[in-house]
Amino acid sequence: MAGVFSSAWFYWAIGIAFGLPLGLVILTEWQHALQRKHSALLRPVTILRNYLFPLAALLLLMLEANQIPAHATSVRVVGTLVAFVVLVLMLSGVNAALFQSAPDGSWRKRMPSIFLDVSRFVLIAVGVALIFAYIWGANVKGLFTALGITSIVVGLTLQNSVGQIISGLLMLFEQPFQIGDWIETPQAKGRVVEVNWRAIHLETGTGLQITPNSVLASASFTNLSRPDGKHVVEVMTVFAHDDPPDRVCAMLTRAASELPLCDPNRSPSTVPFGGMQYKTKIPLKSPGEDGKAKAMFLRWIWYSARRDGLHLDEAEDTFSSPELVEAGISKVVGPTFRLSHDEHQELIEHAKIELYGDGERIQRAGEVPGGMMFVLSGTVQMTANLEDGSEVVAWTQDEGSFMGQSTLTRQRVLGTAYAVGEVAVIYVEREMIADLVQRNPLLLQELGRTIDERRAHVLRAIDQATDTDID
């Protein structure tokens, strides 16, 4: 019995028997603490707890407790596993400490993944070679010599291709763009969806554009997403010589600010560009909205220019002739106001036909209408504004209905009106409406009742939307 206590293997066995569970408990607590903090060191600690610590205990148990010779195959196998896990742990620890926890904007954060992958592969190859050389006694000098000669031959043979790859990798190291950025190259314009060692993939409107990194490294391109919040789309338009430039600029700027894609934190602007041309700059949240915003803007100013008496592309307005106005009054205004023949003829001089494109705002909440509008064709959607700035649909109006009746009481409207599809309306000035109402007191009572009903509609829609949000 005394011989057992005097043997070295006994103390190794006791130390491993108590040290392994204790170490696992300590590493487990450390692992849970890192997991709660979402630390980048979680993976290295997990490798240490699950693989390296048990394998190291097994290796010590075989060498010291069981006294197995170091050159035995079983010991070499376990030693190889321990050495390989140590190599993986070192790579994982360096990656977590230097790159995963790197602050934004630092060179460590800008390091392309391809460089890390290549470096990791080289280190693993060297580590495996050293493991086989020192544990298994393999001669790896010849292997390294052959690899060196082969790399020289391959480099001389493919020097142009390798040079392009290196130039592309250097460009990736600089990182002039990131995944999700919009860039414009001589070949295409699109959003970066993938970057690898050979090329970048751009998602364009016509498909996936594959552009080699070497092409971008040797040419200039534009990153439309940087700096953040500075992207604008420029639209050129042409108006007639006789159109006042200030009125044209005001109309174009107003139409641009009404676009739902316009950045609400920035304001559009318009300047004369000479030769009847005007340039409008529309701030957008994303370069991906360029095409849609430009198409909507050009469609809306076609209608807006004609309503303001301007001549987009030097075109003349032909849809508000006296004959068409007279037909529209007979269709929707006359039956509503019960006009006599003389009143009908008198009203023609104080009315006009206006067209609105799909989605255009016809009436804004909070404004005092300058006159009344009678819907000739199309559908108008009335919305109510909520406290958080969003809108909820209150009701819709079709052909024969009217809006802007609060122009007589000079009250601000509660709801906003939008065109659903193309909408044509008869617009009648406030003074003429007031004159007609004075001649017909019953009509004033009906308009007052309509005002109260529509205000009740708006308030009811707001209450219902609020109750829905609470639920």
GROMACS .gro file of C-alpha atoms in nm, residues 83-362:
model
  280
   83ALA     CA    1  -0.245   1.955  -3.122
   84PHE     CA    2  -0.510   2.005  -3.392
   85VAL     CA    3  -0.765   2.133  -3.139
   86VAL     CA    4  -0.500   2.371  -3.000
   87LEU     CA    5  -0.447   2.502  -3.353
   88VAL     CA    6  -0.820   2.552  -3.406
   89LEU     CA    7  -0.851   2.719  -3.064
   90MET     CA    8  -0.570   2.962  -3.146
   91LEU     CA    9  -0.728   3.057  -3.480
   92SER     CA   10  -1.071   3.097  -3.323
   93GLY     CA   11  -0.933   3.305  -3.035
   94VAL     CA   12  -0.738   3.538  -3.264
   95ASN     CA   13  -1.042   3.582  -3.489
   96ALA     CA   14  -1.268   3.661  -3.192
   97ALA     CA   15  -1.023   3.896  -3.021
   98LEU     CA   16  -0.903   4.089  -3.327
   99PHE     CA   17  -1.180   4.084  -3.587
  100GLN     CA   18  -1.521   3.988  -3.447
  101SER     CA   19  -1.496   4.243  -3.166
  102ALA     CA   20  -1.334   4.513  -3.383
  103PRO     CA   21  -1.498   4.860  -3.372
  104ASP     CA   22  -1.676   4.987  -3.683
  105GLY     CA   23  -1.450   5.176  -3.920
  106SER     CA   24  -1.124   5.015  -3.803
  107TRP     CA   25  -0.888   4.827  -4.035
  108ARG     CA   26  -0.978   4.504  -3.855
  109LYS     CA   27  -1.346   4.553  -3.939
  110ARG     CA   28  -1.267   4.634  -4.302
  111MET     CA   29  -1.058   4.321  -4.346
  112PRO     CA   30  -1.228   4.116  -4.626
  113SER     CA   31  -1.326   3.765  -4.531
  114ILE     CA   32  -1.128   3.622  -4.822
  115PHE     CA   33  -0.803   3.738  -4.657
  116LEU     CA   34  -0.902   3.574  -4.332
  117ASP     CA   35  -0.996   3.253  -4.512
  118VAL     CA   36  -0.665   3.238  -4.702
  119SER     CA   37  -0.462   3.316  -4.388
  120ARG     CA   38  -0.653   3.056  -4.191
  121PHE     CA   39  -0.592   2.795  -4.461
  122VAL     CA   40  -0.216   2.866  -4.470
  123LEU     CA   41  -0.184   2.849  -4.090
  124ILE     CA   42  -0.378   2.524  -4.076
  125ALA     CA   43  -0.159   2.374  -4.349
  126VAL     CA   44   0.160   2.477  -4.167
  127GLY     CA   45   0.022   2.356  -3.834
  128VAL     CA   46  -0.078   2.016  -3.973
  129ALA     CA   47   0.266   1.980  -4.131
  130LEU     CA   48   0.435   2.056  -3.799
  131ILE     CA   49   0.207   1.808  -3.621
  132PHE     CA   50   0.302   1.530  -3.860
  133ALA     CA   51   0.671   1.625  -3.839
  134TYR     CA   52   0.702   1.632  -3.458
  135ILE     CA   53   0.445   1.370  -3.356
  136TRP     CA   54   0.469   1.117  -3.639
  137GLY     CA   55   0.824   1.194  -3.751
  138ALA     CA   56   0.722   1.260  -4.112
  139ASN     CA   57   0.963   1.440  -4.348
  140VAL     CA   58   0.777   1.748  -4.469
  141LYS     CA   59   1.077   1.938  -4.607
  142GLY     CA   60   1.035   1.780  -4.947
  143LEU     CA   61   0.667   1.867  -4.947
  144PHE     CA   62   0.736   2.237  -4.874
  145THR     CA   63   1.008   2.244  -5.141
  146ALA     CA   64   0.773   2.095  -5.400
  147LEU     CA   65   0.499   2.338  -5.305
  148GLY     CA   66   0.739   2.632  -5.335
  149ILE     CA   67   0.859   2.531  -5.681
  150THR     CA   68   0.503   2.462  -5.795
  151SER     CA   69   0.383   2.801  -5.672
  152ILE     CA   70   0.662   2.977  -5.866
  153VAL     CA   71   0.577   2.792  -6.188
  154VAL     CA   72   0.204   2.857  -6.147
  155GLY     CA   73   0.269   3.223  -6.064
  156LEU     CA   74   0.479   3.277  -6.379
  157THR     CA   75   0.226   3.096  -6.595
  158LEU     CA   76  -0.081   3.277  -6.460
  159GLN     CA   77   0.080   3.610  -6.373
  160ASN     CA   78  -0.187   3.814  -6.555
  161SER     CA   79  -0.477   3.630  -6.396
  162VAL     CA   80  -0.313   3.627  -6.055
  163GLY     CA   81  -0.239   3.999  -6.088
  164GLN     CA   82  -0.604   4.070  -6.157
  165ILE     CA   83  -0.708   3.864  -5.856
  166ILE     CA   84  -0.460   4.044  -5.632
  167SER     CA   85  -0.578   4.385  -5.753
  168GLY     CA   86  -0.934   4.280  -5.685
  169LEU     CA   87  -0.844   4.159  -5.337
  170LEU     CA   88  -0.669   4.489  -5.262
  171MET     CA   89  -0.983   4.672  -5.365
  172LEU     CA   90  -1.186   4.452  -5.130
  173PHE     CA   91  -0.944   4.532  -4.851
  174GLU     CA   92  -1.020   4.902  -4.899
  175GLN     CA   93  -1.394   4.819  -4.890
  176PRO     CA   94  -1.538   5.111  -5.092
  177PHE     CA   95  -1.877   4.938  -5.068
  178GLN     CA   96  -2.060   4.688  -4.851
  179ILE     CA   97  -2.336   4.433  -4.897
  180GLY     CA   98  -2.659   4.625  -4.960
  181ASP     CA   99  -2.492   4.937  -5.105
  182TRP     CA  100  -2.604   5.070  -5.442
  183ILE     CA  101  -2.319   5.130  -5.687
  184GLU     CA  102  -2.307   5.256  -6.044
  185THR     CA  103  -2.039   5.118  -6.276
  186PRO     CA  104  -1.977   5.175  -6.648
  187GLN     CA  105  -2.154   4.844  -6.709
  188ALA     CA  106  -2.453   4.854  -6.474
  189LYS     CA  107  -2.623   5.011  -6.174
  190GLY     CA  108  -2.754   4.794  -5.892
  191ARG     CA  109  -2.745   4.677  -5.533
  192VAL     CA  110  -2.450   4.470  -5.407
  193VAL     CA  111  -2.584   4.130  -5.301
  194GLU     CA  112  -2.264   3.922  -5.293
  195VAL     CA  113  -1.889   3.981  -5.287
  196ASN     CA  114  -1.635   3.702  -5.334
  197TRP     CA  115  -1.269   3.670  -5.428
  198ARG     CA  116  -1.341   3.689  -5.802
  199ALA     CA  117  -1.638   3.919  -5.862
  200ILE     CA  118  -1.925   4.117  -5.713
  201HIS     CA  119  -2.290   4.043  -5.787
  202LEU     CA  120  -2.517   4.339  -5.858
  203GLU     CA  121  -2.895   4.308  -5.846
  204THR     CA  122  -3.022   4.529  -6.127
  205GLY     CA  123  -3.364   4.587  -6.273
  206THR     CA  124  -3.290   4.344  -6.559
  207GLY     CA  125  -3.121   4.063  -6.366
  208LEU     CA  126  -2.798   3.977  -6.185
  209GLN     CA  127  -2.490   4.159  -6.315
  210ILE     CA  128  -2.157   3.982  -6.245
  211THR     CA  129  -1.865   4.226  -6.247
  212PRO     CA  130  -1.506   4.101  -6.191
  213ASN     CA  131  -1.321   4.268  -5.905
  214SER     CA  132  -1.029   4.348  -6.134
  215VAL     CA  133  -1.260   4.552  -6.357
  216LEU     CA  134  -1.377   4.763  -6.064
  217ALA     CA  135  -1.019   4.798  -5.937
  218SER     CA  136  -0.904   4.942  -6.271
  219ALA     CA  137  -1.203   5.172  -6.334
  220SER     CA  138  -1.401   5.436  -6.150
  221PHE     CA  139  -1.747   5.373  -6.007
  222THR     CA  140  -1.995   5.558  -5.786
  223ASN     CA  141  -2.124   5.438  -5.450
  224LEU     CA  142  -2.475   5.583  -5.442
  225SER     CA  143  -2.533   5.477  -5.081
  226ARG     CA  144  -2.250   5.683  -4.932
  227PRO     CA  145  -2.264   5.908  -4.754
  228ASP     CA  146  -2.586   5.798  -4.587
  229GLY     CA  147  -2.891   6.019  -4.631
  230LYS     CA  148  -2.745   6.218  -4.922
  231HIS     CA  149  -2.887   6.041  -5.225
  232VAL     CA  150  -3.091   6.245  -5.474
  233VAL     CA  151  -3.232   6.178  -5.818
  234GLU     CA  152  -3.217   6.454  -6.077
  235VAL     CA  153  -3.498   6.504  -6.329
  236MET     CA  154  -3.474   6.739  -6.628
  237THR     CA  155  -3.793   6.896  -6.769
  238VAL     CA  156  -3.874   7.145  -7.044
  239PHE     CA  157  -4.135   7.423  -7.035
  240ALA     CA  158  -4.245   7.697  -7.273
  241HIS     CA  159  -4.057   8.028  -7.303
  242ASP     CA  160  -4.359   8.224  -7.177
  243ASP     CA  161  -4.390   8.024  -6.852
  244PRO     CA  162  -4.261   8.231  -6.557
  245PRO     CA  163  -3.952   8.050  -6.416
  246ASP     CA  164  -4.049   8.112  -6.054
  247ARG     CA  165  -4.391   7.956  -6.104
  248VAL     CA  166  -4.239   7.660  -6.284
  249CYS     CA  167  -3.983   7.604  -6.005
  250ALA     CA  168  -4.251   7.634  -5.738
  251MET     CA  169  -4.478   7.382  -5.915
  252LEU     CA  170  -4.199   7.129  -5.970
  253THR     CA  171  -4.073   7.158  -5.613
  254ARG     CA  172  -4.425   7.121  -5.474
  255ALA     CA  173  -4.489   6.811  -5.688
  256ALA     CA  174  -4.158   6.658  -5.576
  257SER     CA  175  -4.235   6.718  -5.207
  258GLU     CA  176  -4.571   6.542  -5.249
  259LEU     CA  177  -4.406   6.218  -5.365
  260PRO     CA  178  -4.443   5.939  -5.105
  261LEU     CA  179  -4.085   5.828  -5.187
  262CYS     CA  180  -3.938   6.171  -5.109
  263ASP     CA  181  -3.725   6.178  -4.792
  264PRO     CA  182  -3.935   6.373  -4.537
  265ASN     CA  183  -3.621   6.495  -4.358
  266ARG     CA  184  -3.489   6.678  -4.666
  267SER     CA  185  -3.643   6.920  -4.913
  268PRO     CA  186  -3.641   6.897  -5.293
  269SER     CA  187  -3.524   7.187  -5.504
  270THR     CA  188  -3.562   7.312  -5.861
  271VAL     CA  189  -3.342   7.552  -6.058
  272PRO     CA  190  -3.363   7.684  -6.417
  273PHE     CA  191  -3.105   7.511  -6.629
  274GLY     CA  192  -3.120   7.735  -6.934
  275GLY     CA  193  -3.282   7.679  -7.271
  276MET     CA  194  -3.630   7.623  -7.121
  277GLN     CA  195  -3.489   7.339  -6.910
  278TYR     CA  196  -3.532   7.293  -6.536
  279LYS     CA  197  -3.348   7.056  -6.304
  280THR     CA  198  -3.533   6.912  -6.003
  281LYS     CA  199  -3.340   6.734  -5.729
  282ILE     CA  200  -3.553   6.487  -5.532
  283PRO     CA  201  -3.403   6.348  -5.208
  284LEU     CA  202  -3.469   5.976  -5.167
  285LYS     CA  203  -3.408   5.727  -4.888
  286SER     CA  204  -3.261   5.461  -5.118
  287PRO     CA  205  -3.108   5.457  -5.469
  288GLY     CA  206  -3.334   5.162  -5.541
  289GLU     CA  207  -3.629   5.403  -5.562
  290ASP     CA  208  -3.481   5.614  -5.844
  291GLY     CA  209  -3.682   5.469  -6.130
  292LYS     CA  210  -4.012   5.457  -5.946
  293ALA     CA  211  -3.976   5.810  -5.806
  294LYS     CA  212  -3.879   5.956  -6.143
  295ALA     CA  213  -4.169   5.787  -6.324
  296MET     CA  214  -4.421   5.904  -6.062
  297PHE     CA  215  -4.282   6.259  -6.065
  298LEU     CA  216  -4.303   6.290  -6.445
  299ARG     CA  217  -4.659   6.154  -6.442
  300TRP     CA  218  -4.775   6.390  -6.169
  301ILE     CA  219  -4.625   6.707  -6.319
  302TRP     CA  220  -4.810   6.635  -6.644
  303TYR     CA  221  -5.132   6.697  -6.452
  304SER     CA  222  -4.996   6.962  -6.215
  305ALA     CA  223  -4.851   7.178  -6.492
  306ARG     CA  224  -5.185   7.194  -6.674
  307ARG     CA  225  -5.373   7.279  -6.355
  308ASP     CA  226  -5.132   7.571  -6.298
  309GLY     CA  227  -5.158   7.694  -6.657
  310LEU     CA  228  -4.799   7.596  -6.742
  311HIS     CA  229  -4.680   7.424  -7.058
  312LEU     CA  230  -4.476   7.111  -6.992
  313ASP     CA  231  -4.287   7.018  -7.311
  314GLU     CA  232  -4.454   7.331  -7.460
  315ALA     CA  233  -4.789   7.147  -7.475
  316GLU     CA  234  -5.125   7.327  -7.465
  317ASP     CA  235  -5.415   7.241  -7.233
  318THR     CA  236  -5.716   7.111  -7.428
  319PHE     CA  237  -5.934   6.945  -7.162
  320SER     CA  238  -6.080   7.261  -7.002
  321SER     CA  239  -6.251   7.428  -7.297
  322PRO     CA  240  -6.576   7.626  -7.237
  323GLU     CA  241  -6.776   7.352  -7.409
  324LEU     CA  242  -6.639   7.081  -7.182
  325VAL     CA  243  -6.686   7.300  -6.873
  326GLU     CA  244  -7.048   7.365  -6.969
  327ALA     CA  245  -7.109   6.991  -7.015
  328GLY     CA  246  -6.951   6.918  -6.677
  329ILE     CA  247  -7.163   7.180  -6.499
  330SER     CA  248  -7.478   7.034  -6.652
  331LYS     CA  249  -7.370   6.688  -6.538
  332VAL     CA  250  -7.271   6.738  -6.171
  333VAL     CA  251  -7.301   7.101  -6.054
  334GLY     CA  252  -7.646   7.185  -6.187
  335PRO     CA  253  -7.830   6.893  -6.023
  336THR     CA  254  -7.657   6.960  -5.687
  337PHE     CA  255  -7.724   7.335  -5.674
  338ARG     CA  256  -8.049   7.325  -5.874
  339LEU     CA  257  -7.922   7.596  -6.108
  340SER     CA  258  -8.141   7.797  -6.339
  341HIS     CA  259  -8.043   7.850  -6.703
  342ASP     CA  260  -7.899   8.197  -6.630
  343GLU     CA  261  -7.703   8.071  -6.328
  344HIS     CA  262  -7.576   7.785  -6.537
  345GLN     CA  263  -7.438   8.020  -6.802
  346GLU     CA  264  -7.295   8.256  -6.542
  347LEU     CA  265  -7.111   7.973  -6.370
  348ILE     CA  266  -6.915   7.877  -6.683
  349GLU     CA  267  -6.687   8.179  -6.652
  350HIS     CA  268  -6.599   8.094  -6.290
  351ALA     CA  269  -6.531   7.720  -6.329
  352LYS     CA  270  -6.267   7.500  -6.487
  353ILE     CA  271  -6.190   7.133  -6.531
  354GLU     CA  272  -5.891   6.991  -6.345
  355LEU     CA  273  -5.730   6.649  -6.382
  356TYR     CA  274  -5.541   6.458  -6.114
  357GLY     CA  275  -5.317   6.155  -6.163
  358ASP     CA  276  -5.337   5.834  -5.963
  359GLY     CA  277  -5.215   5.891  -5.607
  360GLU     CA  278  -5.203   6.271  -5.629
  361ARG     CA  279  -5.321   6.470  -5.331
  362ILE     CA  280  -5.631   6.671  -5.420
   0.00000   0.00000   0.00000
